[in-house]
mmCIF file with all atom_site columns, C-alpha atoms and ligand atoms in Angstrom:
data_model
loop_
_atom_site.group_PDB
_atom_site.id
_atom_site.type_symbol
_atom_site.label_atom_id
_atom_site.label_alt_id
_atom_site.label_comp_id
_atom_site.label_asym_id
_atom_site.label_entity_id
_atom_site.label_seq_id
_atom_site.pdbx_PDB_ins_code
_atom_site.Cartn_x
_atom_site.Cartn_y
_atom_site.Cartn_z
_atom_site.occupancy
_atom_site.B_iso_or_equiv
_atom_site.pdbx_formal_charge
_atom_site.auth_seq_id
_atom_site.auth_comp_id
_atom_site.auth_asym_id
_atom_site.auth_atom_id
_atom_site.pdbx_PDB_model_num
ATOM   1  C  CA  . UNK A 1 1  ? -41.216 6.238  -0.545  1.00 87.00 ? 1   UNK A CA  1
ATOM   2  C  CA  . UNK A 1 2  ? -38.398 3.282  0.708   1.00 83.00 ? 2   UNK A CA  1
ATOM   3  C  CA  . UNK A 1 3  ? -38.217 1.452  3.496   1.00 86.00 ? 3   UNK A CA  1
ATOM   4  C  CA  . UNK A 1 4  ? -35.153 0.070  4.028   1.00 82.00 ? 4   UNK A CA  1
ATOM   5  C  CA  . UNK A 1 5  ? -33.975 -3.245 6.481   1.00 86.00 ? 5   UNK A CA  1
ATOM   6  C  CA  . UNK A 1 6  ? -30.635 -3.355 8.567   1.00 86.00 ? 6   UNK A CA  1
ATOM   7  C  CA  . UNK A 1 7  ? -28.314 -5.293 7.037   1.00 82.00 ? 7   UNK A CA  1
ATOM   8  C  CA  . UNK A 1 8  ? -25.031 -6.045 9.114   1.00 82.00 ? 8   UNK A CA  1
ATOM   9  C  CA  . UNK A 1 9  ? -22.044 -6.554 7.638   1.00 81.00 ? 9   UNK A CA  1
ATOM   10 C  CA  . UNK A 1 10 ? -19.232 -7.884 8.459   1.00 83.00 ? 10  UNK A CA  1
ATOM   11 C  CA  . UNK A 1 11 ? -16.078 -5.600 9.995   1.00 78.00 ? 11  UNK A CA  1
ATOM   12 C  CA  . UNK A 1 12 ? -13.212 -6.859 10.032  1.00 79.00 ? 12  UNK A CA  1
ATOM   13 C  CA  . UNK A 1 13 ? -10.144 -4.256 12.301  1.00 80.00 ? 13  UNK A CA  1
ATOM   14 C  CA  . UNK A 1 14 ? -6.606  -5.525 11.421  1.00 84.00 ? 14  UNK A CA  1
ATOM   15 C  CA  . UNK A 1 15 ? -4.789  -7.015 15.206  1.00 86.00 ? 15  UNK A CA  1
ATOM   16 C  CA  . UNK A 1 16 ? -0.995  -6.703 13.404  1.00 91.00 ? 16  UNK A CA  1
ATOM   17 C  CA  . UNK A 1 17 ? -0.072  -4.335 10.710  1.00 92.00 ? 17  UNK A CA  1
ATOM   18 C  CA  . UNK A 1 18 ? 3.416   -4.424 9.459   1.00 95.00 ? 18  UNK A CA  1
ATOM   19 C  CA  . UNK A 1 19 ? 5.111   -2.331 7.119   1.00 97.00 ? 19  UNK A CA  1
ATOM   20 C  CA  . UNK A 1 20 ? 5.795   -3.606 3.411   1.00 98.00 ? 20  UNK A CA  1
ATOM   21 C  CA  . UNK A 1 21 ? 8.714   -1.357 3.215   1.00 98.00 ? 21  UNK A CA  1
ATOM   22 C  CA  . UNK A 1 22 ? 10.990  -1.296 6.539   1.00 98.00 ? 22  UNK A CA  1
ATOM   23 C  CA  . UNK A 1 23 ? 9.166   -4.635 7.777   1.00 98.00 ? 23  UNK A CA  1
ATOM   24 C  CA  . UNK A 1 24 ? 8.418   -3.012 11.403  1.00 98.00 ? 24  UNK A CA  1
ATOM   25 C  CA  . UNK A 1 25 ? 4.776   -4.221 13.265  1.00 96.00 ? 25  UNK A CA  1
ATOM   26 C  CA  . UNK A 1 26 ? 3.244   -0.800 12.914  1.00 95.00 ? 26  UNK A CA  1
ATOM   27 C  CA  . UNK A 1 27 ? 0.974   0.023  16.352  1.00 92.00 ? 27  UNK A CA  1
ATOM   28 C  CA  . UNK A 1 28 ? -2.486  0.674  15.767  1.00 87.00 ? 28  UNK A CA  1
ATOM   29 C  CA  . UNK A 1 29 ? -3.847  3.607  17.175  1.00 83.00 ? 29  UNK A CA  1
ATOM   30 C  CA  . UNK A 1 30 ? -7.482  3.740  17.133  1.00 74.00 ? 30  UNK A CA  1
ATOM   31 C  CA  . UNK A 1 31 ? -7.777  2.012  14.098  1.00 65.00 ? 31  UNK A CA  1
ATOM   32 C  CA  . UNK A 1 32 ? -12.205 2.806  14.175  1.00 66.00 ? 32  UNK A CA  1
ATOM   33 C  CA  . UNK A 1 33 ? -10.957 6.735  13.529  1.00 65.00 ? 33  UNK A CA  1
ATOM   34 C  CA  . UNK A 1 34 ? -8.330  6.268  10.447  1.00 68.00 ? 34  UNK A CA  1
ATOM   35 C  CA  . UNK A 1 35 ? -6.102  4.190  10.547  1.00 82.00 ? 35  UNK A CA  1
ATOM   36 C  CA  . UNK A 1 36 ? -2.300  5.630  11.452  1.00 91.00 ? 36  UNK A CA  1
ATOM   37 C  CA  . UNK A 1 37 ? -1.001  3.757  8.505   1.00 93.00 ? 37  UNK A CA  1
ATOM   38 C  CA  . UNK A 1 38 ? -1.284  4.529  5.108   1.00 93.00 ? 38  UNK A CA  1
ATOM   39 C  CA  . UNK A 1 39 ? -2.699  0.768  2.993   1.00 92.00 ? 39  UNK A CA  1
ATOM   40 C  CA  . UNK A 1 40 ? -3.317  0.005  -0.542  1.00 94.00 ? 40  UNK A CA  1
ATOM   41 C  CA  . UNK A 1 41 ? -5.331  -2.077 -2.420  1.00 95.00 ? 41  UNK A CA  1
ATOM   42 C  CA  . UNK A 1 42 ? -4.028  -1.583 -6.693  1.00 97.00 ? 42  UNK A CA  1
ATOM   43 C  CA  . UNK A 1 43 ? -5.717  -3.588 -9.478  1.00 97.00 ? 43  UNK A CA  1
ATOM   44 C  CA  . UNK A 1 44 ? -3.804  -3.013 -12.315 1.00 97.00 ? 44  UNK A CA  1
ATOM   45 C  CA  . UNK A 1 45 ? -5.267  -2.551 -15.587 1.00 96.00 ? 45  UNK A CA  1
ATOM   46 C  CA  . UNK A 1 46 ? -4.860  -4.837 -18.059 1.00 94.00 ? 46  UNK A CA  1
ATOM   47 C  CA  . UNK A 1 47 ? -2.388  -3.518 -20.903 1.00 95.00 ? 47  UNK A CA  1
ATOM   48 C  CA  . UNK A 1 48 ? -0.824  -1.242 -18.217 1.00 96.00 ? 48  UNK A CA  1
ATOM   49 C  CA  . UNK A 1 49 ? 3.658   -2.753 -17.163 1.00 96.00 ? 49  UNK A CA  1
ATOM   50 C  CA  . UNK A 1 50 ? 1.808   -5.069 -14.539 1.00 96.00 ? 50  UNK A CA  1
ATOM   51 C  CA  . UNK A 1 51 ? -1.619  -6.611 -16.491 1.00 96.00 ? 51  UNK A CA  1
ATOM   52 C  CA  . UNK A 1 52 ? -4.034  -7.342 -14.125 1.00 95.00 ? 52  UNK A CA  1
ATOM   53 C  CA  . UNK A 1 53 ? -1.666  -8.318 -10.873 1.00 97.00 ? 53  UNK A CA  1
ATOM   54 C  CA  . UNK A 1 54 ? -3.608  -6.923 -7.542  1.00 97.00 ? 54  UNK A CA  1
ATOM   55 C  CA  . UNK A 1 55 ? -0.688  -5.705 -5.541  1.00 97.00 ? 55  UNK A CA  1
ATOM   56 C  CA  . UNK A 1 56 ? -1.580  -4.630 -1.720  1.00 96.00 ? 56  UNK A CA  1
ATOM   57 C  CA  . UNK A 1 57 ? 0.907   -3.504 0.436   1.00 96.00 ? 57  UNK A CA  1
ATOM   58 C  CA  . UNK A 1 58 ? 1.085   -1.171 4.550   1.00 95.00 ? 58  UNK A CA  1
ATOM   59 C  CA  . UNK A 1 59 ? 3.311   1.827  4.954   1.00 96.00 ? 59  UNK A CA  1
ATOM   60 C  CA  . UNK A 1 60 ? 3.289   3.215  8.297   1.00 96.00 ? 60  UNK A CA  1
ATOM   61 C  CA  . UNK A 1 61 ? 4.015   6.686  8.583   1.00 96.00 ? 61  UNK A CA  1
ATOM   62 C  CA  . UNK A 1 62 ? 7.662   7.135  8.031   1.00 97.00 ? 62  UNK A CA  1
ATOM   63 C  CA  . UNK A 1 63 ? 8.060   5.781  5.036   1.00 98.00 ? 63  UNK A CA  1
ATOM   64 C  CA  . UNK A 1 64 ? 5.483   7.317  4.464   1.00 97.00 ? 64  UNK A CA  1
ATOM   65 C  CA  . UNK A 1 65 ? 6.763   10.093 4.476   1.00 98.00 ? 65  UNK A CA  1
ATOM   66 C  CA  . UNK A 1 66 ? 9.408   9.457  3.412   1.00 98.00 ? 66  UNK A CA  1
ATOM   67 C  CA  . UNK A 1 67 ? 8.043   7.602  0.077   1.00 97.00 ? 67  UNK A CA  1
ATOM   68 C  CA  . UNK A 1 68 ? 6.278   11.504 -0.697  1.00 98.00 ? 68  UNK A CA  1
ATOM   69 C  CA  . UNK A 1 69 ? 9.553   13.657 0.305   1.00 98.00 ? 69  UNK A CA  1
ATOM   70 C  CA  . UNK A 1 70 ? 10.296  12.022 -3.180  1.00 97.00 ? 70  UNK A CA  1
ATOM   71 C  CA  . UNK A 1 71 ? 7.375   13.433 -4.772  1.00 97.00 ? 71  UNK A CA  1
ATOM   72 C  CA  . UNK A 1 72 ? 7.578   16.300 -7.242  1.00 98.00 ? 72  UNK A CA  1
ATOM   73 C  CA  . UNK A 1 73 ? 4.094   17.564 -6.330  1.00 97.00 ? 73  UNK A CA  1
ATOM   74 C  CA  . UNK A 1 74 ? 3.233   16.942 -2.921  1.00 96.00 ? 74  UNK A CA  1
ATOM   75 C  CA  . UNK A 1 75 ? -0.128  15.113 -1.315  1.00 96.00 ? 75  UNK A CA  1
ATOM   76 C  CA  . UNK A 1 76 ? -3.233  17.154 -1.654  1.00 96.00 ? 76  UNK A CA  1
ATOM   77 C  CA  . UNK A 1 77 ? -4.623  18.071 1.594   1.00 93.00 ? 77  UNK A CA  1
ATOM   78 C  CA  . UNK A 1 78 ? -8.335  18.328 2.089   1.00 90.00 ? 78  UNK A CA  1
HETATM 79 ZN ZN1 . ZN  B 2 .  ? 7.922   1.195  7.191   1.00 85.31 ? 101 ZN  B ZN1 1
#
């Protein structure tokens, strides 16, 4: 049996987002139901080319579409 206490986590919703590739501001649509842009937060492992660096960037839908058009293997649609 478990008893729980309710913990309210502080949630951050972005107010403005800019595409790192094209620099345009992305008009945020329904951030609570899934963003209309790609957000990447990546911590590179030690020994990798970026050796422990943390990278963060966002891409608009147009730039995401362009990026995946260059993939040899398309992203898996779940
Ligand atoms: Zn873009």
